[in-house]
PDB file of C-alpha atoms in Angstrom:
ATOM      1  CA  MET A  19    -200.017 299.300 256.861  1.00  0.00           C
ATOM      2  CA  PHE A  20    -202.252 301.097 253.783  1.00  0.00           C
ATOM      3  CA  PHE A  21    -202.861 300.051 250.160  1.00  0.00           C
ATOM      4  CA  ASN A  22    -204.877 301.418 247.066  1.00  0.00           C
ATOM      5  CA  ALA A  23    -206.345 296.810 247.277  1.00  0.00           C
ATOM      6  CA  ILE A  24    -207.101 297.663 243.252  1.00  0.00           C
ATOM      7  CA  ALA A  25    -206.703 293.319 243.447  1.00  0.00           C
ATOM      8  CA  VAL A  26    -204.350 291.537 245.401  1.00  0.00           C
ATOM      9  CA  VAL A  27    -204.441 287.636 245.022  1.00  0.00           C
ATOM     10  CA  CYS A  28    -202.675 285.013 247.861  1.00  0.00           C
ATOM     11  CA  ALA A  29    -199.725 282.843 246.986  1.00  0.00           C
ATOM     12  CA  ASP A  30    -201.611 279.661 248.271  1.00  0.00           C
ATOM     13  CA  ALA A  31    -203.743 277.096 246.659  1.00  0.00           C
ATOM     14  CA  SER A  32    -206.987 278.900 248.006  1.00  0.00           C
ATOM     15  CA  GLY A  33    -207.072 281.495 245.142  1.00  0.00           C
ATOM     16  CA  TYR A  34    -207.921 284.229 248.420  1.00  0.00           C
ATOM     17  CA  GLU A  35    -208.486 287.730 246.778  1.00  0.00           C
ATOM     18  CA  ALA A  36    -207.901 290.057 249.125  1.00  0.00           C
ATOM     19  CA  THR A  37    -210.742 293.175 248.539  1.00  0.00           C
ATOM     20  CA  GLU A  38    -210.424 297.098 250.173  1.00  0.00           C
ATOM     21  CA  GLU A  39    -212.706 295.982 252.713  1.00  0.00           C
ATOM     22  CA  ASP A  40    -210.432 292.952 254.203  1.00  0.00           C
ATOM     23  CA  PHE A  41    -207.625 295.294 253.986  1.00  0.00           C
ATOM     24  CA  VAL A  42    -210.016 297.837 255.709  1.00  0.00           C
ATOM     25  CA  ARG A  43    -210.488 295.220 258.587  1.00  0.00           C
ATOM     26  CA  TRP A  44    -206.837 294.373 258.776  1.00  0.00           C
ATOM     27  CA  GLU A  45    -206.489 297.891 259.499  1.00  0.00           C
ATOM     28  CA  ASN A  46    -209.173 298.183 262.521  1.00  0.00           C
ATOM     29  CA  THR A  47    -207.374 294.764 263.814  1.00  0.00           C
ATOM     30  CA  TRP A  48    -204.599 296.839 264.786  1.00  0.00           C
ATOM     31  CA  ASP A  49    -205.868 299.457 266.316  1.00  0.00           C
ATOM     32  CA  SER A  50    -207.741 297.852 268.800  1.00  0.00           C
ATOM     33  CA  LEU A  51    -204.435 296.564 270.586  1.00  0.00           C
ATOM     34  CA  ILE A  52    -204.419 298.875 271.135  1.00  0.00           C
ATOM     35  CA  PRO A  53    -206.150 300.241 274.114  1.00  0.00           C
ATOM     36  CA  PRO A  54    -209.514 302.709 274.150  1.00  0.00           C
ATOM     37  CA  GLY A  55    -208.064 305.758 275.501  1.00  0.00           C
ATOM     38  CA  ALA A  56    -205.173 304.943 275.243  1.00  0.00           C
ATOM     39  CA  TYR A  57    -203.581 308.157 272.974  1.00  0.00           C
ATOM     40  CA  ASP A  58    -206.187 310.336 274.295  1.00  0.00           C
ATOM     41  CA  PHE A  59    -203.288 312.780 275.232  1.00  0.00           C
ATOM     42  CA  VAL A  60    -202.641 313.540 271.592  1.00  0.00           C
ATOM     43  CA  PRO A  61    -204.021 317.544 270.935  1.00  0.00           C
ATOM     44  CA  LYS A  62    -206.380 316.685 267.779  1.00  0.00           C
ATOM     45  CA  ASP A  63    -204.311 320.067 266.228  1.00  0.00           C
ATOM     46  CA  PHE A  64    -200.534 317.721 267.030  1.00  0.00           C
ATOM     47  CA  TYR A  65    -197.338 320.135 265.004  1.00  0.00           C
ATOM     48  CA  PHE A  66    -194.688 317.752 264.137  1.00  0.00           C
ATOM     49  CA  GLU A  67    -192.478 319.625 266.585  1.00  0.00           C
ATOM     50  CA  LEU A  68    -194.377 318.046 268.961  1.00  0.00           C
ATOM     51  CA  LEU A  69    -192.508 315.391 268.647  1.00  0.00           C
ATOM     52  CA  PHE A  70    -189.000 316.931 269.921  1.00  0.00           C
ATOM     53  CA  ASN A  71    -191.546 317.420 273.170  1.00  0.00           C
ATOM     54  CA  PRO A  72    -189.753 315.041 275.800  1.00  0.00           C
ATOM     55  CA  THR A  73    -192.535 314.940 277.883  1.00  0.00           C
ATOM     56  CA  PHE A  74    -194.459 314.019 274.709  1.00  0.00           C
ATOM     57  CA  GLN A  75    -192.028 311.902 274.108  1.00  0.00           C
ATOM     58  CA  SER A  76    -192.251 309.880 277.606  1.00  0.00           C
ATOM     59  CA  GLN A  77    -195.788 309.835 276.824  1.00  0.00           C
ATOM     60  CA  LEU A  78    -195.989 307.945 273.437  1.00  0.00           C
ATOM     61  CA  ASP A  79    -193.441 306.426 274.844  1.00  0.00           C
ATOM     62  CA  GLU A  80    -195.638 304.148 277.636  1.00  0.00           C
ATOM     63  CA  ALA A  81    -198.248 304.153 275.452  1.00  0.00           C
ATOM     64  CA  GLY A  82    -197.070 302.227 273.377  1.00  0.00           C
ATOM     65  CA  ARG A  83    -196.766 299.429 276.592  1.00  0.00           C
ATOM     66  CA  VAL A  84    -200.508 299.622 277.305  1.00  0.00           C
ATOM     67  CA  ILE A  85    -201.916 295.987 276.029  1.00  0.00           C
ATOM     68  CA  ASN A  86    -205.858 295.646 275.524  1.00  0.00           C
ATOM     69  CA  PRO A  87    -206.688 293.575 278.236  1.00  0.00           C
ATOM     70  CA  LEU A  88    -209.979 292.690 276.764  1.00  0.00           C
ATOM     71  CA  LEU A  89    -208.463 290.753 273.261  1.00  0.00           C
ATOM     72  CA  GLU A  90    -207.109 287.098 275.373  1.00  0.00           C
ATOM     73  CA  GLY A  91    -208.539 284.549 274.320  1.00  0.00           C
ATOM     74  CA  LYS A  92    -210.138 286.336 270.961  1.00  0.00           C
ATOM     75  CA  SER A  93    -210.006 284.262 267.987  1.00  0.00           C
ATOM     76  CA  ILE A  94    -208.755 287.288 265.401  1.00  0.00           C
ATOM     77  CA  GLU A  95    -208.089 287.950 261.786  1.00  0.00           C
ATOM     78  CA  ILE A  96    -204.633 289.664 260.999  1.00  0.00           C
ATOM     79  CA  ALA A  97    -202.756 291.128 258.112  1.00  0.00           C
ATOM     80  CA  GLY A  98    -198.908 292.397 258.428  1.00  0.00           C
ATOM     81  CA  PHE A  99    -195.438 291.727 258.058  1.00  0.00           C
ATOM     82  CA  MET A 100    -193.449 288.709 259.590  1.00  0.00           C
ATOM     83  CA  VAL A 101    -189.866 289.579 261.337  1.00  0.00           C
ATOM     84  CA  PRO A 102    -188.373 286.672 261.664  1.00  0.00           C
ATOM     85  CA  ILE A 103    -186.693 284.830 265.532  1.00  0.00           C
ATOM     86  CA  GLU A 104    -185.765 281.324 264.467  1.00  0.00           C
ATOM     87  CA  VAL A 105    -185.076 279.680 261.321  1.00  0.00           C
ATOM     88  CA  ARG A 106    -184.320 276.570 260.226  1.00  0.00           C
ATOM     89  CA  GLU A 107    -182.886 275.741 257.151  1.00  0.00           C
ATOM     90  CA  GLU A 108    -186.226 277.273 254.824  1.00  0.00           C
ATOM     91  CA  ASN A 109    -188.504 277.428 257.684  1.00  0.00           C
ATOM     92  CA  VAL A 110    -189.443 280.259 260.364  1.00  0.00           C
ATOM     93  CA  LEU A 111    -190.267 278.625 263.459  1.00  0.00           C
ATOM     94  CA  LYS A 112    -190.709 282.117 265.315  1.00  0.00           C
ATOM     95  CA  PHE A 113    -191.348 285.482 264.154  1.00  0.00           C
ATOM     96  CA  LEU A 114    -193.098 288.453 265.310  1.00  0.00           C
ATOM     97  CA  LEU A 115    -195.309 289.987 263.121  1.00  0.00           C
ATOM     98  CA  VAL A 116    -195.507 293.895 262.827  1.00  0.00           C
ATOM     99  CA  PRO A 117    -198.650 296.081 260.768  1.00  0.00           C
ATOM    100  CA  GLU A 118    -195.730 297.611 258.348  1.00  0.00           C
ATOM    101  CA  ALA A 119    -192.640 296.100 256.318  1.00  0.00           C
ATOM    102  CA  GLY A 120    -189.287 296.774 257.847  1.00  0.00           C
ATOM    103  CA  GLN A 121    -189.957 297.015 261.074  1.00  0.00           C
ATOM    104  CA  CYS A 122    -187.929 295.597 263.832  1.00  0.00           C
ATOM    105  CA  ILE A 123    -185.036 296.571 261.074  1.00  0.00           C
ATOM    106  CA  HIS A 124    -184.479 299.414 262.313  1.00  0.00           C
ATOM    107  CA  VAL A 125    -184.249 301.766 266.111  1.00  0.00           C
ATOM    108  CA  PRO A 126    -186.324 302.452 267.383  1.00  0.00           C
ATOM    109  CA  PRO A 127    -188.823 299.475 267.546  1.00  0.00           C
ATOM    110  CA  PRO A 128    -192.836 299.149 266.667  1.00  0.00           C
ATOM    111  CA  PRO A 129    -194.449 299.968 270.056  1.00  0.00           C
ATOM    112  CA  LEU A 130    -195.787 297.278 272.234  1.00  0.00           C
ATOM    113  CA  ASN A 131    -198.983 296.585 271.081  1.00  0.00           C
ATOM    114  CA  GLN A 132    -198.289 296.925 267.737  1.00  0.00           C
ATOM    115  CA  THR A 133    -195.249 293.649 268.084  1.00  0.00           C
ATOM    116  CA  LEU A 134    -197.433 290.258 268.189  1.00  0.00           C
ATOM    117  CA  PHE A 135    -195.354 287.262 268.748  1.00  0.00           C
ATOM    118  CA  VAL A 136    -195.722 283.863 266.884  1.00  0.00           C
ATOM    119  CA  ASP A 137    -194.407 280.289 267.151  1.00  0.00           C
ATOM    120  CA  THR A 138    -194.606 278.039 264.647  1.00  0.00           C
ATOM    121  CA  THR A 139    -192.250 275.407 265.930  1.00  0.00           C
ATOM    122  CA  THR A 140    -195.398 272.926 265.885  1.00  0.00           C
ATOM    123  CA  ALA A 141    -195.693 274.027 261.971  1.00  0.00           C
ATOM    124  CA  PRO A 142    -193.127 275.964 261.026  1.00  0.00           C
ATOM    125  CA  THR A 143    -194.605 278.056 257.506  1.00  0.00           C
ATOM    126  CA  PRO A 144    -192.152 278.673 254.677  1.00  0.00           C
ATOM    127  CA  LEU A 145    -189.214 281.977 255.389  1.00  0.00           C
ATOM    128  CA  ARG A 146    -190.603 284.406 252.885  1.00  0.00           C
ATOM    129  CA  ASP A 147    -189.278 288.251 252.873  1.00  0.00           C
ATOM    130  CA  LEU A 148    -189.265 290.784 254.900  1.00  0.00           C
ATOM    131  CA  TYR A 149    -191.402 292.536 252.969  1.00  0.00           C
ATOM    132  CA  GLN A 150    -193.680 290.757 251.519  1.00  0.00           C
ATOM    133  CA  PRO A 151    -197.975 290.776 253.405  1.00  0.00           C
ATOM    134  CA  ILE A 152    -199.251 287.752 255.192  1.00  0.00           C
ATOM    135  CA  ILE A 153    -202.467 287.294 256.865  1.00  0.00           C
ATOM    136  CA  ILE A 154    -202.486 285.271 259.750  1.00  0.00           C
ATOM    137  CA  TRP A 155    -205.544 284.015 261.619  1.00  0.00           C
ATOM    138  CA  GLY A 156    -205.423 282.858 265.200  1.00  0.00           C
ATOM    139  CA  ARG A 157    -206.800 282.967 268.622  1.00  0.00           C
ATOM    140  CA  LEU A 158    -204.949 285.544 271.047  1.00  0.00           C
ATOM    141  CA  SER A 159    -202.909 285.670 274.934  1.00  0.00           C
ATOM    142  CA  VAL A 160    -201.615 289.060 275.581  1.00  0.00           C
ATOM    143  CA  GLY A 161    -198.667 289.226 277.564  1.00  0.00           C
ATOM    144  CA  THR A 162    -194.961 290.352 277.309  1.00  0.00           C
ATOM    145  CA  GLN A 163    -192.481 289.044 275.908  1.00  0.00           C
ATOM    146  CA  SER A 164    -188.896 290.306 275.268  1.00  0.00           C
ATOM    147  CA  PHE A 165    -186.994 289.526 272.341  1.00  0.00           C
ATOM    148  CA  GLU A 166    -183.954 290.727 271.330  1.00  0.00           C
ATOM    149  CA  ILE A 167    -184.919 293.158 268.332  1.00  0.00           C
ATOM    150  CA  ALA A 168    -187.793 294.232 269.804  1.00  0.00           C
ATOM    151  CA  ASP A 169    -190.785 292.896 272.606  1.00  0.00           C
ATOM    152  CA  SER A 170    -194.204 292.412 272.232  1.00  0.00           C
ATOM    153  CA  GLY A 171    -197.004 292.805 274.104  1.00  0.00           C
ATOM    154  CA  TYR A 172    -199.669 289.342 272.189  1.00  0.00           C
ATOM    155  CA  SER A 173    -198.791 286.350 271.965  1.00  0.00           C
ATOM    156  CA  LEU A 174    -200.538 284.536 268.892  1.00  0.00           C
ATOM    157  CA  ALA A 175    -201.301 281.035 268.463  1.00  0.00           C
ATOM    158  CA  ALA A 176    -201.406 280.807 264.530  1.00  0.00           C
ATOM    159  CA  SER A 177    -203.905 278.089 262.404  1.00  0.00           C
ATOM    160  CA  LYS A 178    -203.359 279.162 259.737  1.00  0.00           C
ATOM    161  CA  ILE A 179    -201.162 281.147 257.135  1.00  0.00           C
ATOM    162  CA  ILE A 180    -201.166 282.612 253.791  1.00  0.00           C
ATOM    163  CA  THR A 181    -198.666 284.803 251.869  1.00  0.00           C
ATOM    164  CA  LEU A 182    -200.119 287.747 250.165  1.00  0.00           C
ATOM    165  CA  ASN A 183    -198.368 288.649 246.631  1.00  0.00           C
ATOM    166  CA  LEU A 184    -199.463 292.536 245.486  1.00  0.00           C
ATOM    167  CA  GLU A 185    -200.180 292.989 241.268  1.00  0.00           C
ATOM    168  CA  GLU A 186    -197.102 295.491 240.919  1.00  0.00           C
ATOM    169  CA  ASP A 187    -199.850 298.123 240.500  1.00  0.00           C
ATOM    170  CA  MET A 188    -200.834 297.893 244.129  1.00  0.00           C
ATOM    171  CA  ILE A 189    -200.097 300.636 245.695  1.00  0.00           C
ATOM    172  CA  PRO A 190    -199.392 302.027 248.521  1.00  0.00           C
ATOM    173  CA  VAL A 191    -201.270 305.248 250.022  1.00  0.00           C
ATOM    174  CA  VAL A 192    -200.357 307.418 252.268  1.00  0.00           C
ATOM    175  CA  PRO A 193    -203.179 308.825 253.807  1.00  0.00           C
ATOM    176  CA  GLY A 194    -203.256 312.980 251.879  1.00  0.00           C
ATOM    177  CA  ALA A 195    -200.093 312.752 250.310  1.00  0.00           C
ATOM    178  CA  ASP A 196    -202.688 313.227 247.041  1.00  0.00           C
ATOM    179  CA  GLY A 197    -205.822 314.852 246.591  1.00  0.00           C
ATOM    180  CA  ASP A 198    -206.702 312.750 244.156  1.00  0.00           C
ATOM    181  CA  ARG A 199    -207.153 308.512 246.079  1.00  0.00           C
TER     182      ARG A 199
END
């Protein structure tokens, strides 16, 4: 999830305004879900054709199933996208949080170590557009769960969820795609 953070304002009454540093911190939180060394097999001189190598693909799949046990019980703040699993009227009771918009609505789903299960049954959260980013504060639990659309490697007991409203001049930035950024 890369953004050119010009200005971001949350939809709730808190007036929370995200900075470029917030986006870096959230990206680092997603990275911390992957145990150190999980992708050490990827060569520094990676080339596109390698993706078609069955052995390499198998290694990628296996690395995506490795979760970080050191995160058990840790409090985190993370931004991502909601993929509803259970909805009642206009409220989401259970959902998956993924790092990029549109994941889980296509195949393959994101790796297990990049998917968080969030149960808001006791305090349902409003249904949002799948492309609307949210920020969640909460405590992590490590452990896999399987759902029809994807598996998760973590559960997050959310203490607070707010919506990020990206202003129209927020442009997703793809590293290396534009030398001026």
